[in-house]
JSON list of C-alpha atoms in Angstrom, two decimals:
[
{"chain": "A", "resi": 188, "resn": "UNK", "atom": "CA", "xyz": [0.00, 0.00, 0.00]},
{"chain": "A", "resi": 189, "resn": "UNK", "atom": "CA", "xyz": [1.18, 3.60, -0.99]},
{"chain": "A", "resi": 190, "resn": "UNK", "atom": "CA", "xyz": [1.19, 6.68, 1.48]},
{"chain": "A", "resi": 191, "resn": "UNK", "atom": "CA", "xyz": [0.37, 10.00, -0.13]},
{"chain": "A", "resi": 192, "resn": "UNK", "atom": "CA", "xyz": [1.59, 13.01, 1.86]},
{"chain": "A", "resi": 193, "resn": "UNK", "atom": "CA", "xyz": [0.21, 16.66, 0.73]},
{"chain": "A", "resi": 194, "resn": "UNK", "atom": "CA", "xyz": [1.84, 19.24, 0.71]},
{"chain": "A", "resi": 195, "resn": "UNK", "atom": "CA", "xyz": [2.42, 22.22, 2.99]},
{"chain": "A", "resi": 196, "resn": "UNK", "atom": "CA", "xyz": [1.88, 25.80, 2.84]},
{"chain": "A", "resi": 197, "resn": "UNK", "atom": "CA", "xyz": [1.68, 28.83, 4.85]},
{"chain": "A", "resi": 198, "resn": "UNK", "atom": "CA", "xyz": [-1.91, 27.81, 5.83]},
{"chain": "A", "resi": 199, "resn": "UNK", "atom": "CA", "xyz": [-1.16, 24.17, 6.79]},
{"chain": "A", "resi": 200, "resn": "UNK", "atom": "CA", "xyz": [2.48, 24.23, 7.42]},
{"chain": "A", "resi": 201, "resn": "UNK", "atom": "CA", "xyz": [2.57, 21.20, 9.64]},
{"chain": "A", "resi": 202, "resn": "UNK", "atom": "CA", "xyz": [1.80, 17.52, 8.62]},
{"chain": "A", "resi": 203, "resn": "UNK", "atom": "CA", "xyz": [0.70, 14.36, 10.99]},
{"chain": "A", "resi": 204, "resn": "UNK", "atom": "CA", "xyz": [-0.05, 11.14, 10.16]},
{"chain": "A", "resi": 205, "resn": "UNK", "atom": "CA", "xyz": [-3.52, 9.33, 10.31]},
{"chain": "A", "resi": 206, "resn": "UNK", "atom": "CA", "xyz": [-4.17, 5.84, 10.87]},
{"chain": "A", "resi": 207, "resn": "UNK", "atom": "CA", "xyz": [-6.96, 3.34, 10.92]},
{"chain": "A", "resi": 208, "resn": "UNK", "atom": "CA", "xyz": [-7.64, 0.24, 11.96]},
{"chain": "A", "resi": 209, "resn": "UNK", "atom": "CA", "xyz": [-8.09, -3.20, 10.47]},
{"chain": "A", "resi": 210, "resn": "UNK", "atom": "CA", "xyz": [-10.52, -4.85, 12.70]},
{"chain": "A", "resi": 211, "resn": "UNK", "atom": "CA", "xyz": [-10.27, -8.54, 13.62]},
{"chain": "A", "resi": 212, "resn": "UNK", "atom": "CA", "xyz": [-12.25, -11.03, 15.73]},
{"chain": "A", "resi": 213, "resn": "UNK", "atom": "CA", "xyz": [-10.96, -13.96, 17.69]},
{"chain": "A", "resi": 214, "resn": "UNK", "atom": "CA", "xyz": [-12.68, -17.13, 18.15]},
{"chain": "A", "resi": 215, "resn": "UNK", "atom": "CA", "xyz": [-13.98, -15.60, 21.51]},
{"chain": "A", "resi": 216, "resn": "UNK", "atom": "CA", "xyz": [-15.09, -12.44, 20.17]},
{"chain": "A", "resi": 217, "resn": "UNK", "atom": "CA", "xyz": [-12.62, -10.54, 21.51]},
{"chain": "A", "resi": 218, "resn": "UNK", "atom": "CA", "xyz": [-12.26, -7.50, 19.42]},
{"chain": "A", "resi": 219, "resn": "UNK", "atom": "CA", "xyz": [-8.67, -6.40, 18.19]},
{"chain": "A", "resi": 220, "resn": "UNK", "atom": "CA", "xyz": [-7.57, -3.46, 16.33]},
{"chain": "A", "resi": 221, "resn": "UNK", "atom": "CA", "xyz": [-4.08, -3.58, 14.33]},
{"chain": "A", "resi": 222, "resn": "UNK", "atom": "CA", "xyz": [-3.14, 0.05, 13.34]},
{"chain": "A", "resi": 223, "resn": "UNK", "atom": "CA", "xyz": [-1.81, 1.13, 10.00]},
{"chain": "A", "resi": 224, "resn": "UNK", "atom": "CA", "xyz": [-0.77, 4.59, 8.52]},
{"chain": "A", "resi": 225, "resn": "UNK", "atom": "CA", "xyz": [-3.02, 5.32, 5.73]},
{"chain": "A", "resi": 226, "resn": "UNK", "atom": "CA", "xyz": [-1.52, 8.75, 4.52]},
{"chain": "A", "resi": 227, "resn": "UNK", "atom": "CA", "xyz": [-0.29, 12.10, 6.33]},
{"chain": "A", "resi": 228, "resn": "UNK", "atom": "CA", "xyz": [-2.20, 15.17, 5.96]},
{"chain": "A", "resi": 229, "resn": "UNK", "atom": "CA", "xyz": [-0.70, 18.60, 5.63]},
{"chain": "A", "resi": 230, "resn": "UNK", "atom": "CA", "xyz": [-2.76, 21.17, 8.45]},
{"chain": "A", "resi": 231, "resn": "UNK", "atom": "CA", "xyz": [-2.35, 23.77, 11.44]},
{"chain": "A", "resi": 232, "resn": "UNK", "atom": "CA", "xyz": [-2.17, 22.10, 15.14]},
{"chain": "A", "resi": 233, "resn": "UNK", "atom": "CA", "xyz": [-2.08, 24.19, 17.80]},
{"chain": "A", "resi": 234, "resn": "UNK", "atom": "CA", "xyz": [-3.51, 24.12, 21.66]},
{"chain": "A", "resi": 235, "resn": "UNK", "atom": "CA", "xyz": [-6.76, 25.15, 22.93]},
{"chain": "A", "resi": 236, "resn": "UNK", "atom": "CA", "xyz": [-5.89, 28.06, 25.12]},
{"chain": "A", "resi": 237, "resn": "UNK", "atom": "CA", "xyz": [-7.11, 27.85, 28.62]},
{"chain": "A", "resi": 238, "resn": "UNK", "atom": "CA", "xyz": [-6.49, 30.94, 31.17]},
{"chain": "A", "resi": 239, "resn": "UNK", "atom": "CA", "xyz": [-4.65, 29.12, 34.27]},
{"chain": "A", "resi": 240, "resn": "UNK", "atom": "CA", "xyz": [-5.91, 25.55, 33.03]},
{"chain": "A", "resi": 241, "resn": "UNK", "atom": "CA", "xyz": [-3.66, 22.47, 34.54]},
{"chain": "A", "resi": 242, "resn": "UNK", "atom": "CA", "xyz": [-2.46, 20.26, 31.75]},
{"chain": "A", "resi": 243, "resn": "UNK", "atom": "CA", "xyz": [-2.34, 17.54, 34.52]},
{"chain": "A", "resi": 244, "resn": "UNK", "atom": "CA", "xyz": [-5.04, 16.86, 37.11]},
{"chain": "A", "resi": 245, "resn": "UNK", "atom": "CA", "xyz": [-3.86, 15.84, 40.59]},
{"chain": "A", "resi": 246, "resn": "UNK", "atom": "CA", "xyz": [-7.05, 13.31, 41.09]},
{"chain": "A", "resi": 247, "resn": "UNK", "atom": "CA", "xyz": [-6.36, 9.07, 42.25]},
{"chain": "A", "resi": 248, "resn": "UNK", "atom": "CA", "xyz": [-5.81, 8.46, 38.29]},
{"chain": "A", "resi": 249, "resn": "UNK", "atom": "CA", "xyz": [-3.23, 11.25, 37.47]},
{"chain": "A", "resi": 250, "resn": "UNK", "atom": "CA", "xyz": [-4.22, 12.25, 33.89]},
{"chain": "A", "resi": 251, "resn": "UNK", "atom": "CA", "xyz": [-2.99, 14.79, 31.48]},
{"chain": "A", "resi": 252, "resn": "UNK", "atom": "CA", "xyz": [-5.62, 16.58, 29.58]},
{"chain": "A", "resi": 253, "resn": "UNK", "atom": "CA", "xyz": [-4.16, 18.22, 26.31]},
{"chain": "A", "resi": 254, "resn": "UNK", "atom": "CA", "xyz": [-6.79, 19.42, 23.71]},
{"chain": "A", "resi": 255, "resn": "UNK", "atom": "CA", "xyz": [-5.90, 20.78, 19.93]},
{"chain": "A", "resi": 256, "resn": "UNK", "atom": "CA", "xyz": [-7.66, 22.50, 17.49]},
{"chain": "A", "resi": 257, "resn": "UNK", "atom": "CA", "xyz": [-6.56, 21.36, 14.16]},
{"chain": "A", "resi": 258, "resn": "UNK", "atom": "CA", "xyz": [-7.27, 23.13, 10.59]},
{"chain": "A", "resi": 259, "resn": "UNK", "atom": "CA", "xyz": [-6.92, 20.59, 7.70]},
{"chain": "A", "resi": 260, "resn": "UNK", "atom": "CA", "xyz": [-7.19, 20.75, 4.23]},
{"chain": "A", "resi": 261, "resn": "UNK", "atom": "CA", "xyz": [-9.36, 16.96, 3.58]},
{"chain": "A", "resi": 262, "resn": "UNK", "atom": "CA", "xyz": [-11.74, 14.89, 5.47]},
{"chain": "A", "resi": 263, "resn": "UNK", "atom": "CA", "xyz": [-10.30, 12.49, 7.41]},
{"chain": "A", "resi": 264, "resn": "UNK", "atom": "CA", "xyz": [-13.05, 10.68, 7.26]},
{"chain": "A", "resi": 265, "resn": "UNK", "atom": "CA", "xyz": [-12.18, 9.06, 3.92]},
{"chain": "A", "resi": 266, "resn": "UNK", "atom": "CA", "xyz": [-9.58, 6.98, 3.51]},
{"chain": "A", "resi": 267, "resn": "UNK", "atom": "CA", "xyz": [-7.22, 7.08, 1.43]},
{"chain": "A", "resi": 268, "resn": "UNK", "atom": "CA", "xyz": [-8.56, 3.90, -0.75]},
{"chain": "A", "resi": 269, "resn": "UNK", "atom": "CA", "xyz": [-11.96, 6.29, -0.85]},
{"chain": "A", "resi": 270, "resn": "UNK", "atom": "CA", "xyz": [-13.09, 3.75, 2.08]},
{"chain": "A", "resi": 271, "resn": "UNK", "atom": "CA", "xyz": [-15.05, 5.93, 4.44]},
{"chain": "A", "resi": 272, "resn": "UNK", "atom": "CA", "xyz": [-14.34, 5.71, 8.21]},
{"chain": "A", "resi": 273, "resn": "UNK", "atom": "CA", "xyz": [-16.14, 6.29, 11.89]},
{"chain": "A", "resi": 274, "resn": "UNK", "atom": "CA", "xyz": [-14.22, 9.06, 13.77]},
{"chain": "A", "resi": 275, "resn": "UNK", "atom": "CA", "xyz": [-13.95, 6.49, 16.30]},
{"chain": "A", "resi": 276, "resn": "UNK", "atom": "CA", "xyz": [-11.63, 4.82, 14.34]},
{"chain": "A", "resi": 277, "resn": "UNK", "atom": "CA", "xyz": [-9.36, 7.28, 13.32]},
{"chain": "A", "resi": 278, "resn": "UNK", "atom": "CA", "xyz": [-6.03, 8.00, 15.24]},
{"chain": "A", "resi": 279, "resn": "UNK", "atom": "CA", "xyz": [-3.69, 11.09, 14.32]},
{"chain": "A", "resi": 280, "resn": "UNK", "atom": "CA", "xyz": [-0.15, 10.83, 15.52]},
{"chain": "A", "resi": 281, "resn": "UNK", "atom": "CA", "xyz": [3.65, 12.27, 14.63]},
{"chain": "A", "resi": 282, "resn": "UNK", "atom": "CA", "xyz": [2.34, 15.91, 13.76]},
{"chain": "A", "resi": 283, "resn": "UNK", "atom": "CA", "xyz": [5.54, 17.58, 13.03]},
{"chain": "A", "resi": 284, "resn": "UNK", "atom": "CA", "xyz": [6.79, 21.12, 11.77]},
{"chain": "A", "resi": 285, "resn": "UNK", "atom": "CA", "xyz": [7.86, 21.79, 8.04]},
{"chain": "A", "resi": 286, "resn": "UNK", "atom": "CA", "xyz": [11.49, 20.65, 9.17]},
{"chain": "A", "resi": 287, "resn": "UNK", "atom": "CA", "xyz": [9.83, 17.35, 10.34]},
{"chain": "A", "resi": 288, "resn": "UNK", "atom": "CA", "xyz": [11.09, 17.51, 14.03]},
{"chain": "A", "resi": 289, "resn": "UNK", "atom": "CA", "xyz": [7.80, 16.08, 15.74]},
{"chain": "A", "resi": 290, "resn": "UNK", "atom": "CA", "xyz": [6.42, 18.43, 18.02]},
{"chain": "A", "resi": 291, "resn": "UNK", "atom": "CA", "xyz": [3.82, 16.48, 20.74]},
{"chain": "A", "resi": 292, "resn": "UNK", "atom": "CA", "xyz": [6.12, 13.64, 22.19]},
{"chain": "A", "resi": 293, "resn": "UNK", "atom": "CA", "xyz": [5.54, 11.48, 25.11]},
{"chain": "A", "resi": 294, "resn": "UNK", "atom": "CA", "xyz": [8.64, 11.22, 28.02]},
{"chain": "A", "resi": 295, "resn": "UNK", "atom": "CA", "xyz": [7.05, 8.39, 29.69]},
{"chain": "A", "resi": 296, "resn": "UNK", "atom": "CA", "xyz": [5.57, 5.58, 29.55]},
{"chain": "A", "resi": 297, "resn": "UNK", "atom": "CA", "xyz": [4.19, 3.20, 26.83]},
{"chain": "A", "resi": 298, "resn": "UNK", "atom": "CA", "xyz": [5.29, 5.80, 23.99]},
{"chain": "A", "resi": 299, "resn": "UNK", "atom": "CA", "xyz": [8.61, 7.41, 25.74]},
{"chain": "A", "resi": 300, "resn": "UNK", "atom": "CA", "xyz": [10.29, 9.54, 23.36]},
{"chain": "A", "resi": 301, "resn": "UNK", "atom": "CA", "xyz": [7.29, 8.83, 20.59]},
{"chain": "A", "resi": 302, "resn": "UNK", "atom": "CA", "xyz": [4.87, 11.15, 19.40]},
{"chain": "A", "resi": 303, "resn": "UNK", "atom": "CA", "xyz": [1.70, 11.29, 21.05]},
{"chain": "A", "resi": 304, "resn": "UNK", "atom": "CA", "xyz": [-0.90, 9.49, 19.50]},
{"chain": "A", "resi": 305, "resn": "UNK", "atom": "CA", "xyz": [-4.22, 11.77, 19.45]},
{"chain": "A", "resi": 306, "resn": "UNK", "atom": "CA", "xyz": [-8.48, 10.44, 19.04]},
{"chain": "A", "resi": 307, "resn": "UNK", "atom": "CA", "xyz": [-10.70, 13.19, 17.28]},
{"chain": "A", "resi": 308, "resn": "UNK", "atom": "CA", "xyz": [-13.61, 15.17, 19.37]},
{"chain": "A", "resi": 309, "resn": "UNK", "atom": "CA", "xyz": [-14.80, 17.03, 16.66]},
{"chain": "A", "resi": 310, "resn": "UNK", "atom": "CA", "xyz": [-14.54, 17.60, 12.75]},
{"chain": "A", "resi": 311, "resn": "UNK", "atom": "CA", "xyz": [-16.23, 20.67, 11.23]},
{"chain": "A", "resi": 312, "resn": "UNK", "atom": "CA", "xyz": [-16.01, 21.65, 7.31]},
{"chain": "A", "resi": 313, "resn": "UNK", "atom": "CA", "xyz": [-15.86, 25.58, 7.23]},
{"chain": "A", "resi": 314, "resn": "UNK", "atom": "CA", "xyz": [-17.69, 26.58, 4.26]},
{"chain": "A", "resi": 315, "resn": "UNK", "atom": "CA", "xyz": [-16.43, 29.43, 2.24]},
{"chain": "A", "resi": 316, "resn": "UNK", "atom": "CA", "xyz": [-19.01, 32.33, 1.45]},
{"chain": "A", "resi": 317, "resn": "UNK", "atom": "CA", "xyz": [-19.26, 30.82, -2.06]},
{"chain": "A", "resi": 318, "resn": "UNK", "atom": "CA", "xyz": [-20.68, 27.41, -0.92]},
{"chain": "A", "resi": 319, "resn": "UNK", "atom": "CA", "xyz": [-17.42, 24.97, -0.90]},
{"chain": "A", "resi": 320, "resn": "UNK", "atom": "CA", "xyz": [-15.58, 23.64, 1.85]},
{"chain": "A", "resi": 321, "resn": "UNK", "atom": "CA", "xyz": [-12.41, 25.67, 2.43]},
{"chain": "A", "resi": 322, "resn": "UNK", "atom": "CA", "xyz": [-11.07, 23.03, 5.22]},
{"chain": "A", "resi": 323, "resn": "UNK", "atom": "CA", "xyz": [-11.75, 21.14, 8.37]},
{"chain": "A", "resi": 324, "resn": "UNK", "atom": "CA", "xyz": [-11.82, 22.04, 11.65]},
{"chain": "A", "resi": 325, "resn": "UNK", "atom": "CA", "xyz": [-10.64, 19.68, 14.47]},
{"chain": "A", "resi": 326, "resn": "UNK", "atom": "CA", "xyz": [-10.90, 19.50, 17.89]},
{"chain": "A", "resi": 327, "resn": "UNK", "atom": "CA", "xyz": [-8.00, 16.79, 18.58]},
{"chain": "A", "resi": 328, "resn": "UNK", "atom": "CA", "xyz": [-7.32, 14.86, 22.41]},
{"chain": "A", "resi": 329, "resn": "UNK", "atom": "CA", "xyz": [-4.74, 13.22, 24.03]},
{"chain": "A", "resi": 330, "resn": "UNK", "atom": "CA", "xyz": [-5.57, 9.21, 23.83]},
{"chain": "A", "resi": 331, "resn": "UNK", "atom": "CA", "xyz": [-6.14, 7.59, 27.38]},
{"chain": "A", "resi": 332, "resn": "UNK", "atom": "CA", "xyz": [-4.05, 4.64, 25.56]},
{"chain": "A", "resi": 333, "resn": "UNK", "atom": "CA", "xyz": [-0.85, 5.91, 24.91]},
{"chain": "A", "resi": 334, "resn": "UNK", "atom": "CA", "xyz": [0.31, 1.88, 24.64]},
{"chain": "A", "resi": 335, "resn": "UNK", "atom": "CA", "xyz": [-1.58, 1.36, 21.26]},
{"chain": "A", "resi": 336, "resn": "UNK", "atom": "CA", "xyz": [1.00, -0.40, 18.80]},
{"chain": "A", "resi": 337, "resn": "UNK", "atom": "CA", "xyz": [1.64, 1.82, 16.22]}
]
């Protein structure tokens, strides 16, 4: 299988990678998901801005709550292959800058010193005033499984 990668601009000057899953069944029923990188998209990833927000809640389960809001310029929604896909199943990881250092990275952990893997909340088209889609927003979040094998 090919990767496409789009390209950048001053716009969407990042890229990331999306993945979905190939879903398998064992005898049991037990449900399994095996990850693989269908293309990365070229888009604008930056952090929802919260006035004196923690990043990491001091609760019994010590969890770090990072949000993005994403602009990109195709539906992630449809795969590569024109396949279309649940949100649910879609996982965006390794954004990086237009040098291609990656910029979310975990230190600990599963992932240590691998990019963050991230689900999606939310994706918006914004329509332009003359009726076509000019992009998609996102609203990205930190996965609670940072141990997915990706």
């Amino acid at each position: 299988m090919t990767t496409t990668c789009e390209s950048t601009d001053f716009l969407f000057p990042m890229l990331a990678d999306v993945y979905y899953p190939s879903v398998s069944q064992s005898q049991y029923g037990q449900v399994s998901k095996s990850w693989m990188l269908d293309r990365s998209i070229a888009g604008n990833f930056s952090p929802i801005g919260a006035k004196l927000k923690e990043e990491i809640a001091p609760n019994v389960n010590i969890t770090q709550d990072r949000l993005l809001i994403a602009r990109v310029r195709s539906d992630i929604r449809i795969s590569d292959l024109e396949d279309g896909k649940a949100l649910t199943n879609v996982v965006i990881t390794n954004i990086r800058d237009r040098n291609g250092v990656p910029i979310y990275t975990e230190t600990a952990g599963p992932r240590a010193g691998k990019s963050t893997l991230f689900e999606v909340a939310t994706q918006e088209p914004q329509i332009s005033p003359f009726g076509s889609v000019d992009f998609f927003k996102l609203i990205l979040r930190r996965s609670e499984n940072q141990g997915v094998d990706i």
